[in-house]
C-alpha positions as semicolon CSV with decimal commas, in nm:
position;residue;x (nm);y (nm);z (nm)
1;M;-8,651;2,394;-0,856
2;E;-8,268;2,379;-0,751
3;R;-8,308;2,614;-0,447
4;N;-8,613;2,394;-0,325
5;I;-8,410;2,059;-0,399
6;S;-8,110;2,201;-0,210
7;R;-8,317;2,291;0,098
8;I;-8,441;1,935;0,119
9;K;-8,090;1,792;0,064
10;E;-7,936;2,016;0,317
11;W;-8,207;1,939;0,586
12;V;-8,145;1,557;0,497
13;N;-7,791;1,581;0,540
14;Q;-7,795;1,802;0,868
15;H;-8,072;1,543;1,015
16;P;-7,996;1,200;0,877
17;T;-8,198;1,026;1,152
18;E;-8,500;1,262;1,196
19;R;-8,832;1,248;1,001
20;I;-8,869;1,532;0,748
21;Q;-9,193;1,765;0,752
22;N;-9,359;2,000;0,517
23;L;-9,274;1,837;0,192
24;S;-9,608;1,931;0,036
25;M;-9,484;2,298;0,007
26;F;-9,232;2,160;-0,269
27;I;-9,523;2,043;-0,505
28;N;-9,585;2,401;-0,588
29;Y;-9,652;2,594;-0,920
30;D;-9,274;2,625;-1,003
31;N;-9,173;2,307;-0,937
32;L;-9,462;2,156;-1,150
33;L;-9,383;2,399;-1,437
34;L;-9,032;2,262;-1,447
35;A;-9,147;1,906;-1,424
36;I;-9,348;1,950;-1,754
37;S;-9,018;1,959;-1,949
38;K;-8,897;1,635;-1,796
39;V;-9,204;1,454;-1,912
40;D;-9,147;1,274;-2,262
41;G;-9,425;1,419;-2,491
42;T;-9,390;1,153;-2,730
43;K;-9,524;0,872;-2,484
44;A;-9,870;0,722;-2,481
45;T;-10,140;0,948;-2,317
46;G;-10,371;0,837;-2,034
47;I;-10,730;0,763;-2,033
48;D;-10,812;1,151;-2,068
49;K;-10,589;1,154;-2,394
50;V;-10,426;1,487;-2,301
51;T;-10,090;1,518;-2,467
52;K;-9,819;1,743;-2,360
53;D;-9,879;1,989;-2,639
54;M;-10,233;2,027;-2,532
55;Y;-10,131;2,084;-2,159
56;L;-9,871;2,341;-2,268
57;E;-10,142;2,535;-2,460
58;K;-10,319;2,636;-2,130
59;K;-10,054;2,548;-1,885
60;E;-10,092;2,857;-1,661
61;E;-10,464;2,766;-1,626
62;Y;-10,413;2,396;-1,581
63;L;-10,135;2,445;-1,321
64;D;-10,315;2,723;-1,097
65;N;-10,607;2,467;-1,116
66;L;-10,366;2,175;-1,008
67;V;-10,193;2,370;-0,741
68;K;-10,541;2,478;-0,585
69;R;-10,654;2,113;-0,569
70;L;-10,322;1,985;-0,416
71;K;-10,324;2,266;-0,160
72;Y;-10,693;2,178;-0,048
73;G;-10,661;1,819;-0,069
74;D;-10,911;1,792;-0,358
75;Y;-10,647;1,647;-0,606
76;K;-10,729;1,318;-0,719
77;P;-10,525;1,105;-0,973
78;I;-10,690;0,963;-1,295
79;P;-10,696;0,606;-1,304
80;S;-10,395;0,469;-1,519
81;K;-10,455;0,313;-1,853
82;R;-10,344;-0,033;-1,864
83;V;-10,174;-0,158;-2,162
84;Y;-9,965;-0,463;-2,258
85;I;-9,634;-0,481;-2,429
86;P;-9,414;-0,781;-2,513
87;K;-9,203;-0,924;-2,242
88;T;-8,844;-0,969;-2,388
89;G;-8,748;-1,326;-2,432
90;S;-9,107;-1,462;-2,347
91;N;-9,440;-1,509;-2,538
92;K;-9,599;-1,347;-2,232
93;K;-9,686;-0,951;-2,228
94;R;-9,599;-0,729;-1,954
95;P;-9,868;-0,509;-1,805
96;L;-9,815;-0,132;-1,813
97;G;-10,003;0,153;-1,622
98;I;-10,001;0,480;-1,821
99;P;-10,096;0,796;-1,593
100;S;-10,251;1,104;-1,718
101;F;-10,022;1,384;-1,834
102;E;-10,115;1,592;-1,522
103;D;-10,065;1,283;-1,286
104;K;-9,720;1,245;-1,454
105;I;-9,586;1,586;-1,368
106;V;-9,690;1,564;-1,004
107;Q;-9,532;1,218;-1,007
108;V;-9,199;1,382;-1,125
109;V;-9,196;1,603;-0,830
110;I;-9,276;1,344;-0,574
111;A;-9,028;1,110;-0,745
112;E;-8,746;1,387;-0,710
113;I;-8,835;1,444;-0,331
114;L;-8,824;1,067;-0,247
115;E;-8,487;1,018;-0,413
116;I;-8,328;1,297;-0,221
117;I;-8,463;1,154;0,117
118;Y;-8,396;0,801;0,045
119;E;-8,087;0,795;-0,170
120;P;-7,863;0,827;0,131
121;L;-8,015;0,515;0,297
122;F;-7,997;0,276;-0,008
123;L;-7,710;0,025;0,003
124;N;-7,441;0,006;-0,264
125;N;-7,567;-0,341;-0,387
126;S;-7,873;-0,156;-0,531
127;Y;-7,824;-0,047;-0,887
128;G;-8,152;0,019;-1,052
129;F;-8,299;0,347;-1,119
130;R;-8,055;0,532;-0,917
131;P;-7,844;0,830;-0,989
132;N;-7,487;0,724;-1,126
133;K;-7,579;0,361;-1,094
134;N;-7,671;0,136;-1,407
135;C;-7,701;-0,206;-1,549
136;H;-7,333;-0,236;-1,654
137;Q;-7,194;-0,170;-1,309
138;A;-7,420;-0,447;-1,179
139;V;-7,271;-0,685;-1,406
140;K;-6,932;-0,576;-1,346
141;E;-6,994;-0,621;-0,985
142;I;-7,107;-0,957;-1,016
143;T;-6,798;-1,065;-1,237
144;R;-6,579;-0,917;-0,997
145;L;-6,719;-1,070;-0,687
146;I;-6,704;-1,401;-0,846
147;Q;-6,351;-1,391;-0,978
148;T;-6,198;-1,221;-0,674
149;K;-6,398;-1,336;-0,372
150;K;-6,471;-1,700;-0,239
151;V;-6,784;-1,780;-0,441
152;N;-6,902;-2,125;-0,535
153;N;-7,282;-2,097;-0,556
154;V;-7,536;-1,861;-0,739
155;C;-7,898;-1,808;-0,645
156;D;-8,087;-1,653;-0,927
157;I;-8,418;-1,526;-0,784
158;D;-8,722;-1,395;-0,920
159;I;-9,027;-1,246;-0,757
160;K;-9,330;-1,343;-0,882
161;G;-9,514;-1,011;-1,007
162;F;-9,348;-0,783;-0,790
163;F;-9,497;-0,442;-0,916
164;D;-9,855;-0,609;-0,881
165;N;-9,812;-0,732;-0,538
166;V;-9,655;-0,458;-0,332
167;N;-9,855;-0,419;0,004
168;H;-9,975;-0,066;0,026
169;E;-9,962;-0,071;0,420
170;W;-9,604;-0,179;0,442
171;M;-9,525;0,070;0,171
172;I;-9,676;0,356;0,377
173;K;-9,475;0,223;0,682
174;F;-9,173;0,245;0,470
175;L;-9,242;0,603;0,370
176;E;-9,316;0,713;0,729
177;Y;-8,982;0,597;0,830
178;R;-8,842;0,924;0,709
179;I;-9,138;1,131;0,640
180;N;-9,345;1,296;0,890
181;D;-9,602;1,474;0,631
182;K;-9,937;1,332;0,624
183;K;-10,046;1,536;0,346
184;F;-9,759;1,441;0,116
185;I;-9,797;1,062;0,228
186;N;-10,160;1,070;0,154
187;L;-10,082;1,198;-0,202
188;I;-9,861;0,889;-0,263
189;S;-10,147;0,669;-0,127
190;K;-10,388;0,819;-0,370
191;F;-10,168;0,730;-0,659
192;L;-10,134;0,370;-0,507
193;K;-10,515;0,343;-0,500
194;A;-10,597;0,548;-0,817
195;G;-10,713;0,218;-1,004
196;I;-10,653;0,111;-1,370
197;M;-10,884;0,114;-1,661
198;E;-10,855;-0,165;-1,914
199;S;-11,072;-0,188;-2,227
200;G;-11,327;0,044;-2,061
201;K;-11,357;-0,124;-1,718
202;Y;-11,239;0,009;-1,403
203;F;-11,044;-0,210;-1,137
204;D;-10,937;-0,118;-0,796
205;T;-10,558;-0,132;-0,704
206;E;-10,571;-0,250;-0,341
207;K;-10,215;-0,359;-0,386
208;G;-9,928;-0,299;-0,625
209;T;-9,779;0,007;-0,804
210;P;-9,834;0,005;-1,171
211;Q;-9,527;-0,039;-1,386
212;G;-9,504;0,276;-1,611
213;G;-9,588;0,517;-1,342
214;I;-9,296;0,777;-1,289
215;I;-9,286;0,714;-0,910
216;S;-9,303;0,315;-0,939
217;P;-8,893;0,276;-0,965
218;I;-8,833;0,488;-0,641
219;L;-9,125;0,318;-0,472
220;A;-8,992;-0,016;-0,543
221;N;-8,634;0,075;-0,441
222;I;-8,768;0,178;-0,096
223;Y;-8,983;-0,121;-0,043
224;L;-8,695;-0,378;-0,141
225;H;-8,442;-0,173;0,062
226;F;-8,649;-0,256;0,365
227;V;-8,785;-0,597;0,268
228;L;-8,456;-0,752;0,114
229;D;-8,145;-0,535;0,120
230;L;-8,137;-0,441;0,498
231;W;-8,251;-0,804;0,591
232;F;-7,975;-0,969;0,399
233;E;-7,685;-0,722;0,493
234;K;-7,792;-0,689;0,840
235;K;-7,927;-1,004;0,959
236;F;-7,867;-1,292;0,723
237;K;-7,536;-1,211;0,605
238;K;-7,398;-1,218;0,964
239;E;-7,553;-1,571;1,025
240;C;-7,382;-1,728;0,713
241;I;-7,094;-1,977;0,770
242;G;-6,899;-1,833;0,447
243;E;-6,901;-1,520;0,238
244;A;-7,237;-1,400;0,091
245;Y;-7,316;-1,109;-0,135
246;L;-7,642;-0,967;-0,309
247;I;-7,662;-0,767;-0,637
248;R;-7,998;-0,617;-0,700
249;Y;-8,134;-0,423;-0,981
250;A;-8,476;-0,299;-0,921
251;D;-8,679;-0,615;-0,863
252;D;-8,421;-0,840;-1,011
253;F;-8,138;-0,990;-0,809
254;V;-7,862;-1,267;-0,767
255;C;-7,708;-1,372;-0,448
256;L;-7,370;-1,506;-0,445
257;F;-7,235;-1,780;-0,163
258;Q;-6,937;-1,940;-0,050
259;K;-7,123;-2,233;0,133
260;V;-7,374;-2,459;-0,018
261;E;-7,548;-2,449;0,343
262;D;-7,592;-2,079;0,322
263;T;-7,746;-2,114;0,004
264;K;-7,990;-2,357;0,125
265;A;-8,071;-2,153;0,427
266;F;-8,109;-1,849;0,207
267;T;-8,386;-2,002;-0,034
268;R;-8,556;-2,114;0,272
269;E;-8,545;-1,789;0,468
270;L;-8,616;-1,576;0,187
271;N;-8,946;-1,736;0,105
272;K;-9,052;-1,670;0,476
273;R;-8,911;-1,326;0,459
274;V;-9,087;-1,181;0,154
275;S;-9,428;-1,357;0,237
276;E;-9,438;-1,134;0,550
277;F;-9,473;-0,836;0,310
278;G;-9,718;-0,981;0,041
279;L;-9,456;-1,119;-0,201
280;E;-9,387;-1,459;-0,344
281;V;-9,063;-1,601;-0,485
282;S;-9,134;-1,750;-0,840
283;Q;-9,004;-2,101;-0,808
284;E;-9,027;-2,182;-1,176
285;K;-8,785;-1,883;-1,259
286;S;-8,558;-1,908;-0,953
287;K;-8,277;-2,162;-0,940
288;T;-7,952;-2,236;-0,745
289;I;-7,636;-2,352;-0,925
290;E;-7,276;-2,436;-0,850
291;F;-7,076;-2,138;-1,013
292;G;-6,736;-2,019;-0,968
293;R;-6,360;-2,081;-0,995
294;F;-6,390;-2,441;-0,870
295;A;-6,713;-2,531;-1,035
296;I;-6,550;-2,666;-1,349
297;E;-6,287;-2,871;-1,154
298;N;-6,547;-3,005;-0,912
299;R;-6,786;-3,111;-1,158
300;E;-6,512;-3,268;-1,391
301;R;-6,415;-3,485;-1,080
302;R;-6,767;-3,599;-1,016
303;G;-6,812;-3,683;-1,392
304;E;-7,071;-3,414;-1,444
305;S;-7,106;-3,157;-1,739
306;K;-6,978;-2,807;-1,746
307;P;-7,136;-2,561;-1,494
308;E;-7,459;-2,419;-1,546
309;T;-7,526;-2,070;-1,653
310;F;-7,739;-1,784;-1,522
311;N;-7,924;-1,498;-1,667
312;F;-7,925;-1,140;-1,538
313;L;-8,002;-0,820;-1,707
314;G;-8,033;-0,948;-2,050
315;F;-7,686;-1,130;-2,009
316;T;-7,585;-1,516;-1,963
317;F;-7,299;-1,566;-1,723
318;Y;-7,091;-1,856;-1,771
319;C;-6,753;-2,001;-1,635
320;S;-6,452;-1,993;-1,862
321;F;-6,075;-1,909;-1,885
322;S;-5,888;-1,610;-2,034
323;Y;-5,771;-1,659;-2,376
324;D;-5,388;-1,570;-2,302
325;T;-5,326;-1,653;-1,945
326;N;-5,588;-1,941;-1,900
327;V;-5,688;-1,813;-1,569
328;F;-6,043;-1,843;-1,467
329;V;-6,282;-1,576;-1,566
330;V;-6,662;-1,501;-1,576
331;K;-6,776;-1,436;-1,916
332;V;-7,104;-1,290;-2,050
333;K;-7,304;-1,321;-2,361
334;T;-7,637;-1,186;-2,484
335;D;-7,917;-1,404;-2,320
336;R;-8,048;-1,628;-2,589
337;G;-8,414;-1,529;-2,516
338;K;-8,344;-1,166;-2,524
339;L;-8,152;-1,198;-2,851
340;R;-8,430;-1,411;-3,012
341;S;-8,688;-1,150;-2,900
342;K;-8,500;-0,869;-3,066
343;L;-8,439;-1,045;-3,395
344;N;-8,799;-1,116;-3,413
345;N;-8,892;-0,744;-3,322
346;F;-8,653;-0,635;-3,596
347;R;-8,799;-0,864;-3,867
348;E;-9,159;-0,731;-3,794
349;W;-9,022;-0,363;-3,799
350;I;-8,841;-0,388;-4,112
351;K;-9,147;-0,579;-4,284
352;K;-9,378;-0,294;-4,191
353;V;-9,133;-0,002;-4,301
354;R;-8,963;-0,168;-4,619
355;T;-9,189;0,069;-4,841
356;F;-9,080;0,387;-4,686
357;D;-8,808;0,611;-4,789
358;I;-8,471;0,440;-4,765
359;E;-8,295;0,719;-4,587
360;D;-8,560;0,710;-4,314
361;I;-8,511;0,347;-4,272
362;V;-8,162;0,362;-4,258
363;K;-8,173;0,664;-4,006
364;V;-8,370;0,438;-3,741
365;L;-8,157;0,135;-3,836
366;R;-7,847;0,311;-3,729
367;L;-8,006;0,401;-3,388
368;K;-8,119;0,044;-3,347
369;L;-7,773;-0,107;-3,388
370;L;-7,598;0,159;-3,170
371;G;-7,844;0,112;-2,902
372;H;-7,787;-0,263;-2,923
373;Y;-7,414;-0,219;-2,925
374;R;-7,393;0,024;-2,663
375;Y;-7,583;-0,215;-2,429
376;Y;-7,467;-0,546;-2,543
377;G;-7,133;-0,439;-2,650
378;V;-6,941;-0,566;-2,343
379;T;-6,616;-0,760;-2,292
380;Y;-6,622;-1,122;-2,438
381;N;-6,952;-1,056;-2,615
382;F;-6,833;-0,944;-2,974
383;R;-6,971;-1,251;-3,112
384;G;-7,307;-1,177;-2,961
385;I;-7,343;-0,831;-3,126
386;Y;-7,195;-0,947;-3,443
387;K;-7,461;-1,213;-3,450
388;Y;-7,729;-0,948;-3,432
389;Y;-7,536;-0,735;-3,694
390;H;-7,528;-1,006;-3,938
391;Y;-7,898;-1,107;-3,883
392;V;-8,016;-0,736;-3,942
393;L;-7,826;-0,702;-4,268
394;K;-7,968;-1,026;-4,376
395;E;-8,341;-0,942;-4,307
396;L;-8,246;-0,582;-4,450
397;Y;-8,142;-0,720;-4,790
398;K;-8,428;-0,962;-4,817
399;W;-8,695;-0,721;-4,724
400;L;-8,562;-0,413;-4,955
401;N;-8,539;-0,633;-5,233
402;R;-8,913;-0,699;-5,202
403;R;-8,988;-0,337;-5,244
404;S;-9,103;-0,417;-5,601
405;Q;-9,125;-0,718;-5,846
406;K;-8,763;-0,637;-5,966
407;K;-8,487;-0,693;-5,740
408;S;-8,323;-0,382;-5,596
409;F;-7,990;-0,497;-5,581
410;N;-7,757;-0,779;-5,572
411;Y;-7,513;-0,875;-5,270
412;E;-7,212;-0,673;-5,400
413;Q;-7,439;-0,357;-5,466
414;F;-7,598;-0,407;-5,124
415;N;-7,266;-0,438;-4,935
416;N;-7,135;-0,130;-5,101
417;K;-7,451;0,072;-4,972
418;V;-7,405;-0,087;-4,636
419;N;-7,044;0,027;-4,593
420;I;-7,019;0,341;-4,797
421;E;-7,355;0,502;-4,877
422;W;-7,557;0,435;-4,582
423;N;-7,275;0,380;-4,339
424;I;-7,436;0,141;-4,122
425;P;-7,228;0,109;-3,809
426;K;-7,038;-0,212;-3,746
427;P;-7,016;-0,411;-3,422
428;R;-6,800;-0,279;-3,164
429;L;-6,741;-0,331;-2,784
430;Y;-6,833;-0,026;-2,574
431;I;-6,816;-0,150;-2,213
432;N;-6,502;-0,279;-2,058
433;L;-6,581;-0,539;-1,788
434;L;-6,208;-0,585;-1,692
435;D;-6,124;-0,232;-1,606
436;Y;-6,355;-0,287;-1,281
437;V;-6,257;-0,647;-1,222
438;Y;-5,898;-0,575;-1,201
439;S;-5,885;-0,216;-1,069
């Protein structure tokens, strides 16, 4: 696999402006076999109910047949199984499309190929689902820009149902910009049009790319690279009166402006731009606010309340001052809606597992807490993660004491177990936002 990948990468580096051919040859037996190990076998199965273990039992037979169908163009993806999962911070549910296991391994190879080809084209302001890029880097960059650049206004934008509205014709055009292999592109087109199954009913997918598919993140980045990133950097930004910046993570993005005139122009032009590509800005979830080093002073002078906040990637950004030097800083805290959703999820979980063996409960509890700390444990947000920790212990005490008619332990006994016997991890900060801001 590495030899094949290096061949594509070498060609892309040597021919940065030419369209690449013969990509279908890389979707071969060896690459598909390696792709199997990269698919999580614990995830939900597709409509055929084939698991990773079931596929491994006859992998030689299955792969021989798969390669033959791919070679002669007879391969046809199975419709994805549509399921709905809770949407964090909302009462609504998010649709997911779950491909069959065989389709997943084909998508793994396609996604790796697309990443090699398009990664050199992507701009630095894109952080989602890219190698060596992550959410915390996007958060750091936003705080850095607002604190060190001339930023007075923030546009918090949401694209309505992005993954459900990707235009297939434009998607193919964006792929053909760098790829000259009809067989490879047709294979991606088959995935886009594979359809979905929901409650036993089949639905066509004339547009969109189902969330949950392995190729969906890279396709989303390609689509928004051309629709949004390039347009903003190469065209709109050059027409601005003042400074302007865009930070994007997958289909979520915020724009920072110096001049309010540019802010108004952006919201107007963005609506026109995305509509050309089958997309729509959600007016309900998008907003423009005054934000930055002068926002507090300006609003006080006008007799207005403190600056509004905006949410991005699970964090709420707000204007403040450093504790020691009283210098303006951008601080973040856990988004209230996200926190409420996580607390509700924990309560439902502990209610379900309270009768399980305590060692098993504590083992999962540690992972839940550490996962929360590692994501939300950023500079200025210790209070936020401590609030989660405090609530978790409160619910744990409550429900473990309901395992029987007799109370299991009092507060003192419980605290001893938490701190000594169970070794429950305490809140701590993992991400320093300031090392990037002031470096």
